[in-house]
Amino acid sequence: MSSPADLAVVIPVWNDAEGLARLLDQISRISAISQVVVVDDASERPADPEAMGWSAERLGADLVFARNAQQRGAGYARNRGLAKVTANRVLFFDSDDRFTPEFPHLMAELPREGFDFCLFAHADSRVAGAGGWGPLPGDERLWERAGILGALNEMPDAARPELIQLSAYPWNKVYRTGFLRETGTRCTEIMVHNDIELHWLSFLRTERILVSDRVAAVHVVDQHGSRLTNRSGAERLEMFRALDPVARAVAQAGPDYTLPFARFAMALFHWAGAQIAPELRPAFATRIRAFLAEALTPEAFARIADADPDLARRINARLAWRDVAEAA
C-alpha cells in the first residue's frame, strides 16, 4: 500500500546545528515527509534551517521554524512543535538521531487513518558501536517476548504490556495527530524524562496500535556530551511530575499494567540514580519512597510479589530506605 506524503516531523534542537543539518539532508530524500517543524530551544547560536541554507523547496516539505526565548527542554519544544503541525501524522525526532533505509518502506505501508500510533523498531548507537545491530538488550528482550510481529500489523492485546515497557522514547512512534490532540496526550514540560508521559499515556489511551519490526531509526547516544540526557542536577528530581500522572492512569487501566509499570519505574530509578549528583541522592531516595508508597496499593504490591518476588524485594528496600538511613 502506498501512502501519500502526509507526515510532519517535529525536531527539537539545542546546540546541535550540525546534527540538524545531517537530519534535514536525510529528510530531503524521504518523500513521505510533508512538513518539518524545527523548534530551537534557545541554542547559543540559533539553528534556523533557512539561515543554514534550507528552504521548503530544497527540503521537499513545508518548513516551520520557532525559537524559544529561554531553554525549556525538549518536552516544551515538542509540544510547541505539535501545535504547528498540519499533517495527519506526526513523528517527534531528535536532531542527533538518524533514519534508516527502512523508514521510507514503513511509511509506504502505513495508512493515513485508522490507527492511533505505530510503534516501530530501532537500533541504538551503543549497540552498533560494539559491533551489533538493534536496541539495547533490555528492549531487545521485550521485542522477543512480544513475538514475531512483522513489517506492519495491529499490535495484539497480549503484546501491549510487554512493549509498553520499552524505553520511553518519543521518536519510535508515528502518531495520528488527531489522537494526540483528542486525548490531550503530550510531553511533560520538564528538562529531562519529558517523554515518559507521552509514551505511557499513548499506550493507555489508545484504541488501535500498529506495530512494525522494521528497524526504521537509529538512536544516537553521546555518553560524554552535553546533551540533556547527561545532566546530573536537580532537574532529575522533576521526573515525578511525569511519573505521577502515569501511575494514576496505570491504576485505572487494570492489573495487566501494574507489573510492567513497577518494572519500568524501578529500572528508571536505578538508571537515574547512577546519573544524579551524589549530594542529591538522599533527596532522590526520599522522593522514590514517597512515590512508591502513593502509587502501589496493597493489592498492587501483592500482585507484584506473586509475579516477581525479586522486584517486590527491591521495592521494599526502597520503601525502607529512610528507616535504614535513620538507624545508621
Short mmCIF file of C-alpha atoms in Angstrom, two decimals:
data_model
loop_
_atom_site.label_atom_id
_atom_site.label_comp_id
_atom_site.label_asym_id
_atom_site.label_seq_id
_atom_site.Cartn_x
_atom_site.Cartn_y
_atom_site.Cartn_z
CA MET A 1 0.00 0.00 0.00
CA SER A 2 1.35 3.41 -0.92
CA SER A 3 0.55 6.27 1.45
CA PRO A 4 0.77 9.87 0.15
CA ALA A 5 3.10 12.37 1.74
CA ASP A 6 1.33 13.34 4.94
CA LEU A 7 3.82 13.23 7.80
CA ALA A 8 5.12 16.06 9.96
CA VAL A 9 8.48 15.62 11.68
CA VAL A 10 8.85 17.76 14.81
CA ILE A 11 12.50 18.31 15.71
CA PRO A 12 13.58 19.93 18.99
CA VAL A 13 17.15 21.16 18.71
CA TRP A 14 19.59 22.60 21.22
CA ASN A 15 23.16 23.49 20.30
CA ASP A 16 23.21 20.90 17.52
CA ALA A 17 23.11 22.72 14.20
CA GLU A 18 25.44 20.12 12.71
CA GLY A 19 23.16 17.24 13.67
CA LEU A 20 20.12 19.14 12.43
CA ALA A 21 21.80 19.71 9.06
CA ARG A 22 22.52 15.99 8.69
CA LEU A 23 18.94 15.14 9.60
CA LEU A 24 17.45 17.68 7.21
CA ASP A 25 19.60 16.22 4.45
CA GLN A 26 18.10 12.80 5.19
CA ILE A 27 14.59 14.21 5.27
CA SER A 28 15.05 15.84 1.88
CA ARG A 29 15.32 12.33 0.41
CA ILE A 30 12.20 10.92 2.15
CA SER A 31 9.17 11.68 0.02
CA ALA A 32 6.64 10.65 2.70
CA ILE A 33 7.51 13.71 4.83
CA SER A 34 5.31 16.70 4.01
CA GLN A 35 6.16 19.07 6.88
CA VAL A 36 9.19 19.76 9.07
CA VAL A 37 8.79 21.73 12.30
CA VAL A 38 12.06 22.77 13.95
CA VAL A 39 11.90 24.22 17.46
CA ASP A 40 15.17 25.67 18.69
CA ASP A 41 15.34 25.53 22.48
CA ALA A 42 17.35 28.74 22.96
CA SER A 43 20.59 27.45 21.45
CA GLU A 44 23.64 29.67 21.87
CA ARG A 45 23.53 30.10 18.09
CA PRO A 46 20.01 29.66 16.67
CA ALA A 47 19.65 26.58 14.49
CA ASP A 48 17.44 28.27 11.90
CA PRO A 49 17.12 25.98 8.87
CA GLU A 50 16.69 28.89 6.45
CA ALA A 51 19.83 30.57 7.77
CA MET A 52 21.58 27.21 7.23
CA GLY A 53 20.56 27.21 3.59
CA TRP A 54 17.43 25.08 3.81
CA SER A 55 14.19 26.11 2.16
CA ALA A 56 10.88 24.33 1.70
CA GLU A 57 11.81 23.77 -1.95
CA ARG A 58 15.16 22.21 -1.13
CA LEU A 59 13.65 20.14 1.66
CA GLY A 60 10.67 18.99 -0.39
CA ALA A 61 8.36 19.73 2.54
CA ASP A 62 6.73 22.67 4.30
CA LEU A 63 9.20 24.19 6.73
CA VAL A 64 8.27 25.81 10.05
CA PHE A 65 10.79 27.27 12.49
CA ALA A 66 10.26 28.52 16.03
CA ARG A 67 12.74 29.54 18.71
CA ASN A 68 12.18 29.52 22.45
CA ALA A 69 13.19 32.70 24.27
CA GLN A 70 14.76 30.61 27.04
CA GLN A 71 15.70 26.98 27.38
CA ARG A 72 12.63 24.97 28.38
CA GLY A 73 13.63 21.42 27.46
CA ALA A 74 12.67 19.05 24.67
CA GLY A 75 9.20 18.38 26.13
CA TYR A 76 8.14 22.01 25.80
CA ALA A 77 9.74 22.19 22.35
CA ARG A 78 7.87 19.10 21.16
CA ASN A 79 4.55 20.42 22.48
CA ARG A 80 5.14 23.76 20.82
CA GLY A 81 6.01 21.99 17.58
CA LEU A 82 2.92 19.77 17.77
CA ALA A 83 0.72 22.88 17.91
CA LYS A 84 2.08 23.89 14.50
CA VAL A 85 1.53 20.52 12.79
CA THR A 86 -0.93 20.44 9.89
CA ALA A 87 -0.29 16.87 8.67
CA ASN A 88 -2.45 13.91 9.70
CA ARG A 89 0.55 12.01 11.07
CA VAL A 90 3.41 13.23 13.21
CA LEU A 91 6.79 11.91 14.35
CA PHE A 92 8.94 13.50 17.07
CA PHE A 93 12.58 13.07 16.11
CA ASP A 94 15.73 14.28 17.83
CA SER A 95 18.27 16.27 15.84
CA ASP A 96 21.09 13.82 16.53
CA ASP A 97 19.15 10.66 15.60
CA ARG A 98 19.01 9.10 12.14
CA PHE A 99 16.54 7.41 9.84
CA THR A 100 17.47 4.06 8.31
CA PRO A 101 16.62 2.93 4.76
CA GLU A 102 13.70 1.01 6.30
CA PHE A 103 11.82 4.20 7.23
CA PRO A 104 10.50 5.02 3.74
CA HIS A 105 9.24 1.43 3.43
CA LEU A 106 7.42 1.75 6.75
CA MET A 107 5.78 4.97 5.62
CA ALA A 108 4.74 3.42 2.31
CA GLU A 109 2.88 0.73 4.27
CA LEU A 110 1.39 2.95 6.96
CA PRO A 111 -2.18 4.19 6.42
CA ARG A 112 -3.12 7.82 6.93
CA GLU A 113 -6.05 6.98 9.24
CA GLY A 114 -7.47 4.07 11.22
CA PHE A 115 -4.80 3.90 13.94
CA ASP A 116 -3.65 5.96 16.91
CA PHE A 117 0.07 5.35 16.60
CA CYS A 118 2.54 2.96 15.04
CA LEU A 119 5.41 1.66 17.14
CA PHE A 120 8.48 0.68 15.14
CA ALA A 121 11.80 -0.97 15.98
CA HIS A 122 15.06 0.93 16.30
CA ALA A 123 18.80 0.50 16.65
CA ASP A 124 20.97 2.07 19.33
CA SER A 125 24.37 3.58 18.54
CA ARG A 126 25.87 1.94 21.64
CA VAL A 127 24.96 -1.48 20.28
CA ALA A 128 26.24 -0.56 16.82
CA GLY A 129 29.48 0.70 18.36
CA ALA A 130 30.02 -2.73 19.92
CA GLY A 131 29.55 -4.44 16.55
CA GLY A 132 25.87 -5.33 16.94
CA TRP A 133 22.64 -4.05 15.50
CA GLY A 134 19.38 -3.27 17.21
CA PRO A 135 18.20 -1.82 20.52
CA LEU A 136 19.76 -2.20 23.94
CA PRO A 137 19.50 -5.75 25.35
CA GLY A 138 16.55 -4.97 27.64
CA ASP A 139 14.47 -3.60 24.77
CA GLU A 140 15.55 -6.49 22.53
CA ARG A 141 14.20 -8.97 25.09
CA LEU A 142 10.84 -7.16 25.13
CA TRP A 143 10.59 -7.39 21.34
CA GLU A 144 11.44 -11.10 21.53
CA ARG A 145 8.81 -11.79 24.19
CA ALA A 146 6.20 -9.92 22.13
CA GLY A 147 6.75 -12.40 19.31
CA ILE A 148 7.24 -12.02 15.57
CA LEU A 149 5.12 -9.03 14.64
CA GLY A 150 6.05 -8.42 11.01
CA ALA A 151 6.57 -5.34 8.86
CA LEU A 152 3.19 -3.86 9.80
CA ASN A 153 0.40 -5.40 11.83
CA GLU A 154 -2.07 -4.50 14.53
CA MET A 155 -0.46 -4.93 17.93
CA PRO A 156 -2.03 -7.92 19.73
CA ASP A 157 -3.54 -7.06 23.10
CA ALA A 158 -1.22 -9.58 24.74
CA ALA A 159 1.83 -7.71 23.43
CA ARG A 160 0.86 -4.34 24.89
CA PRO A 161 2.00 -5.00 28.49
CA GLU A 162 5.35 -6.17 27.09
CA LEU A 163 6.03 -3.39 24.59
CA ILE A 164 4.84 -0.61 26.89
CA GLN A 165 8.00 -1.36 28.88
CA LEU A 166 10.25 -0.30 26.01
CA SER A 167 12.45 2.70 26.71
CA ALA A 168 10.16 5.73 26.76
CA TYR A 169 11.42 7.33 23.59
CA PRO A 170 9.32 9.79 21.57
CA TRP A 171 10.91 9.08 18.19
CA ASN A 172 9.97 5.40 17.69
CA LYS A 173 6.28 6.11 17.07
CA VAL A 174 4.38 7.66 14.20
CA TYR A 175 1.29 9.24 15.74
CA ARG A 176 -2.03 10.16 14.26
CA THR A 177 -2.03 13.87 15.01
CA GLY A 178 -5.72 13.82 15.89
CA PHE A 179 -5.16 11.12 18.52
CA LEU A 180 -2.69 13.30 20.42
CA ARG A 181 -4.97 16.32 20.23
CA GLU A 182 -8.22 14.48 21.02
CA THR A 183 -6.74 12.79 24.11
CA GLY A 184 -4.55 15.69 25.24
CA THR A 185 -1.50 13.41 25.21
CA ARG A 186 1.67 15.50 25.39
CA CYS A 187 5.18 15.56 26.74
CA THR A 188 5.78 16.72 30.29
CA GLU A 189 7.38 20.16 30.18
CA ILE A 190 10.45 19.33 32.25
CA MET A 191 14.11 19.31 31.26
CA VAL A 192 14.70 15.54 31.32
CA HIS A 193 12.44 12.48 31.35
CA ASN A 194 9.84 14.53 29.48
CA ASP A 195 8.89 11.64 27.18
CA ILE A 196 7.69 9.23 29.91
CA GLU A 197 4.16 10.63 29.99
CA LEU A 198 3.89 10.73 26.18
CA HIS A 199 4.99 7.10 25.88
CA TRP A 200 2.91 5.54 28.65
CA LEU A 201 -0.28 7.52 28.17
CA SER A 202 -0.15 6.80 24.43
CA PHE A 203 -0.39 3.09 25.20
CA LEU A 204 -3.01 3.51 27.90
CA ARG A 205 -5.32 5.84 25.94
CA THR A 206 -5.18 4.20 22.54
CA GLU A 207 -7.80 2.10 20.80
CA ARG A 208 -5.62 0.77 17.99
CA ILE A 209 -1.84 0.43 17.82
CA LEU A 210 0.04 -0.68 14.75
CA VAL A 211 3.46 -2.23 15.18
CA SER A 212 6.39 -2.81 12.84
CA ASP A 213 9.58 -4.72 13.40
CA ARG A 214 11.30 -2.70 10.68
CA VAL A 215 14.37 -1.05 12.21
CA ALA A 216 13.47 2.41 10.94
CA ALA A 217 15.69 4.68 13.08
CA VAL A 218 19.00 4.80 14.92
CA HIS A 219 19.09 6.43 18.34
CA VAL A 220 22.46 8.16 18.70
CA VAL A 221 23.85 8.43 22.24
CA ASP A 222 26.84 10.56 23.22
CA GLN A 223 27.53 9.31 26.72
CA HIS A 224 30.12 12.02 27.40
CA GLY A 225 28.50 15.00 25.72
CA SER A 226 26.45 17.94 26.91
CA ARG A 227 23.07 16.61 25.86
CA LEU A 228 20.18 16.90 28.29
CA THR A 229 20.24 13.16 28.97
CA ASN A 230 23.69 13.53 30.55
CA ARG A 231 22.58 16.05 33.17
CA SER A 232 23.06 15.17 36.82
CA GLY A 233 21.43 18.10 38.65
CA ALA A 234 18.17 18.73 40.47
CA GLU A 235 16.22 18.53 37.21
CA ARG A 236 16.39 14.75 37.65
CA LEU A 237 14.02 15.11 40.60
CA GLU A 238 11.39 16.55 38.24
CA MET A 239 10.78 13.06 36.81
CA PHE A 240 7.99 12.58 39.33
CA ARG A 241 5.95 15.24 37.52
CA ALA A 242 5.87 12.75 34.65
CA LEU A 243 5.53 9.58 36.74
CA ASP A 244 2.62 10.73 38.92
CA PRO A 245 0.01 11.05 36.12
CA VAL A 246 1.21 7.79 34.61
CA ALA A 247 0.81 6.00 37.94
CA ARG A 248 -2.78 7.25 38.18
CA ALA A 249 -3.53 6.11 34.63
CA VAL A 250 -1.97 2.69 35.27
CA ALA A 251 -4.14 2.24 38.37
CA GLN A 252 -7.23 2.91 36.24
CA ALA A 253 -6.07 0.69 33.37
CA GLY A 254 -6.25 -2.52 35.36
CA PRO A 255 -3.89 -5.18 36.71
CA ASP A 256 -2.23 -6.04 33.37
CA TYR A 257 -0.09 -2.91 33.63
CA THR A 258 0.79 -2.96 37.34
CA LEU A 259 3.83 -5.19 36.99
CA PRO A 260 5.12 -3.57 33.76
CA PHE A 261 4.95 -0.10 35.30
CA ALA A 262 6.65 -1.22 38.51
CA ARG A 263 9.46 -2.79 36.48
CA PHE A 264 9.80 0.34 34.35
CA ALA A 265 9.84 2.69 37.34
CA MET A 266 12.38 0.65 39.29
CA ALA A 267 14.68 0.39 36.27
CA LEU A 268 14.37 4.15 35.77
CA PHE A 269 15.20 4.82 39.42
CA HIS A 270 18.27 2.57 39.17
CA TRP A 271 19.49 4.26 35.96
CA ALA A 272 18.80 7.82 37.11
CA GLY A 273 20.37 7.14 40.49
CA ALA A 274 23.65 6.48 38.73
CA GLN A 275 23.37 9.76 36.79
CA ILE A 276 22.34 12.10 39.59
CA ALA A 277 24.91 14.04 41.60
CA PRO A 278 25.89 12.29 44.87
CA GLU A 279 24.66 15.15 47.05
CA LEU A 280 21.16 14.80 45.56
CA ARG A 281 20.83 11.04 46.09
CA PRO A 282 19.27 11.23 49.58
CA ALA A 283 16.58 13.61 48.30
CA PHE A 284 16.06 11.33 45.30
CA ALA A 285 15.65 8.31 47.55
CA THR A 286 13.09 10.18 49.65
CA ARG A 287 11.09 11.10 46.55
CA ILE A 288 11.17 7.49 45.34
CA ARG A 289 9.92 6.26 48.70
CA ALA A 290 7.00 8.70 48.67
CA PHE A 291 6.14 7.85 45.08
CA LEU A 292 6.07 4.09 45.67
CA ALA A 293 4.04 4.46 48.86
CA GLU A 294 1.44 6.50 46.97
CA ALA A 295 1.42 4.55 43.71
CA LEU A 296 1.27 0.98 45.00
CA THR A 297 -1.84 -0.17 46.81
CA PRO A 298 -1.58 -3.32 48.95
CA GLU A 299 -3.42 -5.19 46.19
CA ALA A 300 -0.99 -3.96 43.57
CA PHE A 301 2.02 -4.87 45.68
CA ALA A 302 0.58 -8.35 46.30
CA ARG A 303 0.31 -8.91 42.55
CA ILE A 304 3.90 -7.80 42.09
CA ALA A 305 5.14 -10.04 44.91
CA ASP A 306 3.33 -13.02 43.45
CA ALA A 307 4.66 -12.48 39.90
CA ASP A 308 8.16 -11.19 40.64
CA PRO A 309 9.42 -11.70 44.21
CA ASP A 310 12.79 -10.12 43.48
CA LEU A 311 11.12 -6.94 42.23
CA ALA A 312 8.96 -6.87 45.37
CA ARG A 313 12.09 -7.21 47.49
CA ARG A 314 13.72 -4.26 45.73
CA ILE A 315 10.59 -2.16 46.14
CA ASN A 316 10.55 -2.97 49.84
CA ALA A 317 14.20 -1.92 50.09
CA ARG A 318 13.31 1.45 48.53
CA LEU A 319 10.35 1.87 50.87
CA ALA A 320 12.51 1.13 53.91
CA TRP A 321 15.35 3.46 52.87
CA ARG A 322 14.52 6.24 55.34
CA ASP A 323 14.25 3.88 58.29
CA VAL A 324 17.58 2.26 57.39
CA ALA A 325 19.27 5.65 56.90
CA GLU A 326 17.99 6.97 60.23
CA ALA A 327 19.05 3.81 62.05
CA ALA A 328 22.53 4.16 60.59
#
